[in-house]
Coordinates of C-alpha atoms and ligand atoms in Angstrom, one line a residue:
X1 CA -8.1 -20.5 0.5
X2 CA -11.8 -20.4 -0.8
X3 CA -13.2 -16.6 0.2
X4 CA -11.4 -13.5 1.1
X5 CA -12.1 -10.6 3.7
X6 CA -11.0 -7.3 3.1
X7 CA -11.2 -4.6 5.8
X8 CA -10.6 -1.0 4.7
X9 CA -11.7 -0.3 1.3
X10 CA -10.0 2.8 -0.3
X11 CA -7.3 2.9 -2.7
X12 CA -5.1 -0.5 -1.9
X13 CA -8.5 -2.8 -0.6
X14 CA -10.1 -1.5 -3.5
X15 CA -7.5 -2.8 -6.2
X16 CA -6.4 -6.4 -3.6
X17 CA -10.6 -7.4 -4.2
X18 CA -10.2 -6.6 -8.1
X19 CA -7.5 -8.9 -7.9
X20 CA -8.7 -11.4 -6.4
X21 CA -12.2 -11.4 -7.8
X22 CA -10.5 -12.0 -11.5
X23 CA -8.6 -14.8 -10.1
X24 CA -11.9 -16.0 -8.7
X25 CA -12.1 -15.6 -5.4
X26 CA -14.9 -14.5 -3.7
X27 CA -14.9 -11.3 -1.7
X28 CA -16.3 -9.4 1.1
X29 CA -15.1 -6.0 1.0
X30 CA -16.3 -4.0 4.1
X31 CA -15.7 0.1 5.3
X32 CA -17.6 1.4 8.2
X33 CA -17.6 4.5 5.7
X34 CA -20.3 4.4 3.1
X35 CA -19.0 6.7 0.8
X36 CA -16.0 5.5 0.3
X37 CA -17.2 2.3 0.0
X38 CA -19.9 4.2 -3.6
X39 CA -17.0 5.3 -4.3
X40 CA -14.7 2.0 -4.6
X41 CA -17.7 0.6 -6.0
X42 CA -17.5 3.2 -9.0
X43 CA -13.4 2.7 -9.0
X44 CA -13.3 -0.9 -9.6
X45 CA -16.5 -0.8 -12.3
X46 CA -14.3 1.9 -14.0
X47 CA -11.1 0.0 -13.8
X48 CA -12.6 -3.3 -15.1
X49 CA -14.4 -1.7 -18.5
X50 CA -10.8 -0.2 -18.9
X51 CA -9.2 -4.4 -18.7
X52 CA -11.6 -4.9 -21.3
X53 CA -11.2 -2.0 -23.8
X54 CA -7.7 -2.3 -23.5
X55 CA -8.5 -6.8 -24.8
X56 CA -6.3 -7.5 -21.5
X57 CA -9.7 -9.5 -20.2
X58 CA -13.0 -9.9 -21.5
X59 CA -17.2 -9.2 -20.9
X60 CA -17.6 -12.4 -19.3
X61 CA -14.6 -12.4 -17.2
X62 CA -15.2 -8.5 -15.3
X63 CA -18.5 -9.3 -15.1
X64 CA -17.4 -12.9 -13.3
X65 CA -15.5 -10.1 -11.2
X66 CA -17.8 -7.6 -10.4
X67 CA -20.5 -10.1 -9.2
X68 CA -17.5 -11.7 -6.9
X69 CA -17.1 -8.8 -5.1
X70 CA -20.0 -8.0 -2.2
X71 CA -19.3 -4.6 -0.2
X72 CA -20.6 -3.0 3.0
X73 CA -20.4 -2.2 6.8
X74 CA -20.6 -5.3 9.1
X75 CA -17.4 -6.7 10.0
X76 CA -19.8 -10.5 10.9
X77 CA -19.9 -10.5 6.9
X78 CA -16.4 -12.1 6.8
X79 CA -17.0 -14.7 9.0
X80 CA -16.7 -17.6 6.7
X81 CA -13.7 -16.1 5.2
X82 CA -10.5 -17.6 5.4
X83 CA -8.3 -14.8 4.5
X84 CA -9.0 -11.2 6.3
X85 CA -6.5 -9.0 4.3
X86 CA -6.7 -5.7 6.6
X87 CA -6.0 -1.9 4.2
X88 CA -7.6 0.4 7.0
X89 CA -5.5 3.7 6.9
X90 CA -1.9 3.8 7.9
X91 CA -2.1 4.7 12.3
X92 CA -1.5 2.2 14.5
X93 CA -3.5 2.4 16.9
X94 CA -6.4 2.2 14.7
X95 CA -4.9 -1.1 13.0
X96 CA -5.1 -2.6 16.5
X97 CA -8.4 -1.6 16.8
X98 CA -9.8 -3.0 14.2
X99 CA -7.5 -6.4 14.4
X100 CA -9.0 -6.3 17.6
X101 CA -12.3 -6.3 17.0
X102 CA -11.9 -8.6 13.4
X103 CA -10.7 -11.8 15.1
X104 CA -13.0 -12.7 17.7
X105 CA -15.6 -12.5 14.4
X106 CA -13.3 -15.3 12.2
X107 CA -13.2 -19.0 12.3
X108 CA -10.2 -20.3 14.2
X109 CA -8.5 -21.5 11.2
X110 CA -8.9 -18.4 9.3
X111 CA -5.1 -16.0 8.4
X112 CA -5.2 -12.2 8.9
X113 CA -2.9 -10.2 6.9
X114 CA -2.2 -6.5 6.9
X115 CA -0.8 -4.4 4.1
X116 CA 0.7 -1.8 6.7
X117 CA 3.8 0.0 4.8
X118 CA 5.5 0.0 8.1
X119 CA 4.7 -0.7 11.0
X120 CA 6.0 -4.1 12.9
X121 CA 4.1 -6.8 12.0
X122 CA 4.9 -8.7 15.0
X123 CA 3.5 -5.4 17.0
X124 CA 0.3 -5.4 14.7
X125 CA 0.2 -9.8 15.8
X126 CA 0.0 -9.2 19.4
X127 CA -3.2 -7.4 18.6
X128 CA -5.5 -10.6 17.5
X129 CA -5.6 -14.1 18.9
X130 CA -3.7 -15.4 16.8
X131 CA -0.1 -14.6 15.8
X132 CA 1.1 -17.9 14.3
X133 CA -1.5 -17.0 11.8
X134 CA -1.0 -13.7 11.5
X135 CA 1.3 -11.9 8.6
X136 CA 2.1 -8.9 6.1
X137 CA 1.3 -8.9 2.7
X138 CA 1.9 -5.6 1.2
X139 CA 0.6 -5.0 -1.9
X140 CA 1.7 -2.1 -4.0
X141 CA 0.1 0.8 -5.3
X142 CA -1.0 0.6 -8.2
X143 CA -2.7 -3.7 -7.3
X144 CA -3.6 -4.5 -10.5
X145 CA -1.2 -3.2 -11.9
X146 CA 1.8 -4.4 -9.7
X147 CA 3.2 -7.8 -9.9
X148 CA 5.3 -7.9 -6.2
X149 CA 3.9 -8.2 -3.4
X150 CA 6.4 -8.8 -0.6
X151 CA 5.2 -11.2 2.6
X152 CA 6.2 -10.1 6.4
X153 CA 6.9 -13.1 8.6
X154 CA 6.7 -12.0 11.8
X155 CA 8.2 -13.6 15.2
X156 CA 5.4 -16.3 15.4
X157 CA 4.3 -16.7 12.1
X158 CA 4.2 -19.9 11.5
X159 CA 5.6 -21.6 8.1
X160 CA 2.5 -23.1 7.3
X161 CA 0.8 -19.8 7.0
X162 CA 3.8 -18.7 5.2
X163 CA 2.5 -21.3 2.5
X164 CA -0.6 -21.0 2.4
X165 CA -0.1 -17.1 2.2
X166 CA 2.7 -17.3 -0.8
X167 CA 0.4 -19.7 -2.6
X168 CA -2.4 -17.6 -2.4
X169 CA -0.3 -14.2 -3.6
X170 CA 1.1 -17.0 -6.9
X171 CA -2.4 -17.6 -7.4
X172 CA -3.5 -13.7 -7.9
X173 CA -0.5 -13.3 -10.5
X174 CA 2.0 -12.2 -8.3
X175 CA 5.5 -12.3 -7.7
X176 CA 6.0 -12.9 -3.7
X177 CA 9.3 -11.8 -1.6
X178 CA 10.1 -13.0 1.4
X179 CA 10.9 -10.4 4.0
X180 CA 11.9 -10.1 7.4
X181 CA 10.4 -7.7 10.1
X182 CA 12.4 -4.9 9.7
X183 CA 11.5 -1.1 9.6
X184 CA 9.9 -0.5 6.0
X185 CA 10.4 -3.6 4.5
X186 CA 12.7 -4.0 1.4
X187 CA 11.1 -1.9 -1.1
X188 CA 10.5 1.2 1.4
X189 CA 13.7 0.6 2.5
X190 CA 16.3 1.3 -0.6
X191 CA 13.3 3.5 -2.4
X192 CA 12.8 5.9 0.3
X193 CA 16.6 7.5 1.9
X194 CA 16.8 7.9 -2.2
X195 CA 13.8 9.7 -2.8
X196 CA 14.8 11.8 0.7
X197 CA 18.3 12.3 -0.9
X198 CA 17.3 13.3 -3.7
X199 CA 14.9 16.2 -1.5
X200 CA 18.5 17.5 0.5
X201 CA 20.3 17.6 -3.0
X202 CA 17.1 19.9 -3.8
X203 CA 17.6 21.8 0.0
X204 CA 21.3 22.0 -0.1
X205 CA 21.2 23.8 -4.0
X206 CA 22.7 20.9 -5.4
X207 CA 20.6 21.8 -8.3
X208 CA 17.2 22.2 -9.3
X209 CA 14.1 20.3 -9.0
X210 CA 13.6 19.3 -13.1
X211 CA 17.9 18.9 -13.7
X212 CA 17.8 16.6 -10.3
X213 CA 14.6 14.6 -12.0
X214 CA 16.3 14.7 -15.1
X215 CA 19.7 13.0 -13.6
X216 CA 18.1 10.5 -12.2
X217 CA 15.5 9.8 -15.7
X218 CA 18.4 9.9 -18.1
X219 CA 22.0 8.7 -16.0
X220 CA 20.3 6.2 -14.3
X221 CA 17.4 4.4 -16.3
X222 CA 14.8 5.2 -13.4
X223 CA 11.0 6.2 -15.7
X224 CA 10.3 9.2 -13.3
X225 CA 12.9 11.8 -10.9
X226 CA 12.6 11.1 -7.7
X227 CA 11.0 14.3 -7.5
X228 CA 7.8 12.9 -9.6
X229 CA 7.9 10.1 -7.5
X230 CA 7.7 11.4 -4.4
X231 CA 4.9 13.7 -5.5
X232 CA 3.0 10.1 -7.5
X233 CA 3.4 8.6 -3.8
X234 CA 2.4 11.3 -1.5
X235 CA 4.8 13.3 0.5
X236 CA 2.6 12.5 4.2
X237 CA 3.5 8.1 3.0
X238 CA 7.3 9.6 1.9
X239 CA 7.9 11.2 5.7
X240 CA 5.9 8.5 7.0
X241 CA 8.3 5.4 6.1
X242 CA 11.1 7.7 6.8
X243 CA 9.7 8.6 9.9
X244 CA 9.7 4.9 11.4
X245 CA 13.1 3.9 9.4
X246 CA 14.5 7.0 11.6
X247 CA 12.8 5.4 14.5
X248 CA 12.8 1.8 14.1
X249 CA 16.6 1.3 13.2
X250 CA 18.3 4.9 14.7
X251 CA 20.5 5.8 12.9
X252 CA 20.9 9.3 11.6
X253 CA 21.1 8.6 7.5
X254 CA 17.4 8.0 7.8
X255 CA 16.5 11.6 9.3
X256 CA 13.6 13.4 7.2
X257 CA 14.8 15.9 5.1
X258 CA 13.6 19.2 7.1
X259 CA 12.5 20.4 3.6
X260 CA 10.1 17.1 2.7
X261 CA 9.1 17.6 6.6
X262 CA 7.6 21.5 5.9
X263 CA 6.1 20.6 2.2
X264 CA 3.5 17.8 4.4
X265 CA 3.4 20.8 7.4
X266 CA 2.1 23.4 4.7
X267 CA -0.6 20.7 3.0
X268 CA 1.5 20.4 -0.6
X269 CA 1.7 16.4 -0.3
X270 CA 2.4 16.3 -3.7
X271 CA -0.7 15.1 -6.6
X272 CA -4.0 14.2 -4.2
X273 CA -3.4 18.1 -2.8
X274 CA -3.1 19.9 -6.7
X275 CA 0.7 20.8 -5.1
X276 CA 3.6 18.9 -3.7
X277 CA 7.3 19.5 -5.3
X278 CA 5.6 20.4 -8.6
X279 CA 2.5 22.5 -9.2
X280 CA -0.7 20.4 -10.9
X281 CA -3.1 23.1 -11.6
X282 CA -2.0 23.9 -14.9
X283 CA -1.6 21.7 -18.1
X284 CA 1.9 21.0 -17.2
X285 CA 3.2 20.0 -13.7
X286 CA 5.4 23.1 -13.3
X287 CA 8.1 23.2 -10.0
X288 CA 7.6 25.3 -7.0
X289 CA 11.1 26.0 -6.6
Ligands
LIG1 P1 -7.3 4.6 2.2 O1 -7.4 6.5 3.0 O2 -7.6 5.3 0.9 O3 -7.7 3.5 2.7 C1 -8.3 3.3 3.6 C2 -10.2 3.1 4.1 O4 -9.7 2.2 5.2 C3 -10.8 3.8 4.2 O5 -12.1 3.9 3.2 C4 -11.6 4.3 5.7 O6 -13.2 4.2 5.6 C5 -11.3 2.5 6.0 N1 -11.3 2.4 7.5 C6 -10.3 3.4 9.1 N2 -11.2 2.9 9.6 C7 -12.0 2.1 9.6 C8 -12.1 0.8 10.5 N3 -12.3 1.4 11.7 N4 -13.2 0.1 9.3 C9 -13.1 -0.7 8.9 N5 -12.9 1.0 7.3 C10 -12.3 1.7 7.6 O7 -5.4 4.5 2.8 P2 -4.8 3.1 2.0 O8 -4.2 3.9 0.5 O9 -6.0 2.2 0.7 O10 -3.7 2.4 2.6 C11 -4.2 1.1 3.1 C12 -2.8 0.5 3.7 O11 -2.3 0.5 2.6 C13 -2.3 1.7 4.8 O12 -1.9 0.5 5.5 C14 -1.3 2.1 4.0 O13 0.1 1.6 4.4 C15 -1.3 0.6 2.9 N6 -0.5 1.1 1.8 C16 -0.3 1.8 0.8 C17 0.2 2.1 -0.3 C18 -0.6 3.0 -1.4 O14 0.5 3.6 -2.0 N7 -1.5 3.9 -0.9 C19 0.7 0.8 -0.9 C20 1.3 0.1 0.1 C21 0.3 -0.3 1.0

């Protein structure tokens, strides 16, 4: 594994680029949106500067990482990459189109990985010419801070691909776990029904928003309450994961809470829109119910 391509320079693509460059891999970061590329370049600089400030890396290491990241619009810049990680928006038709366009530009041994949170790896693999060299590589947000990577094998993923990708994640300083190709993998499958249940508890009037969060912080030792966490992750993302579980597993226990649906319909998506279960417009977050 010598060179890494990343397609989609958003929240996740930018984070993955930093982690790869800090581990010494040259990176081609590609996005169709120039404004997004510029914003991500700025964010990468700021994250590296913060790491120097905190004494986590020295300036020479940061400068080297910065130089290893090249960015642009052209997919063909990834022609000599040994692995390309797809991190575009979580929409199956968008991902399939990007993957179908990408594959013919790559060398025949190159591996394609997807950072999808909810879409079947086996289905996405079918949009490429290399299902045996296709795999799920689910990084957590924020990528530089989170140790875990879920590695998801599609039905056709080869042992050699799995092993190469697992070794690669270890070189990135991550802790990989192996997952089979089931909806929402491990973390979201276990975490999101808990968050959904907390929203049901609020919806049914079991307790106030603050009591639910306080109870889970102090009673279950969670660093954040489930409603706070939902706001942090984005309520649209939470709903998307619940829908994927509901559709993929057809068990009524995964039914998204109607209150979650309503908040998303209202455009109250959490921290990123300034309002979700809490209102973030003032100095301190205030419950909205
Ligand atoms: P984002 O919206 O921040 O970034 C997506 C980027 O893809 C944008 O910059 C967009 O311009 C670019 N893009 C879209 N279509 C493109 C195309 N055809 N060609 C090139 N670039 C294109 O999204 P985010 O949050 O980074 O998510 C990316 C993936 O990572 C999704 O699959 C998501 O489910 C997954 N993920 C997200 C997490 C999160 O907390 N944000 C956590 C783990 C996985």
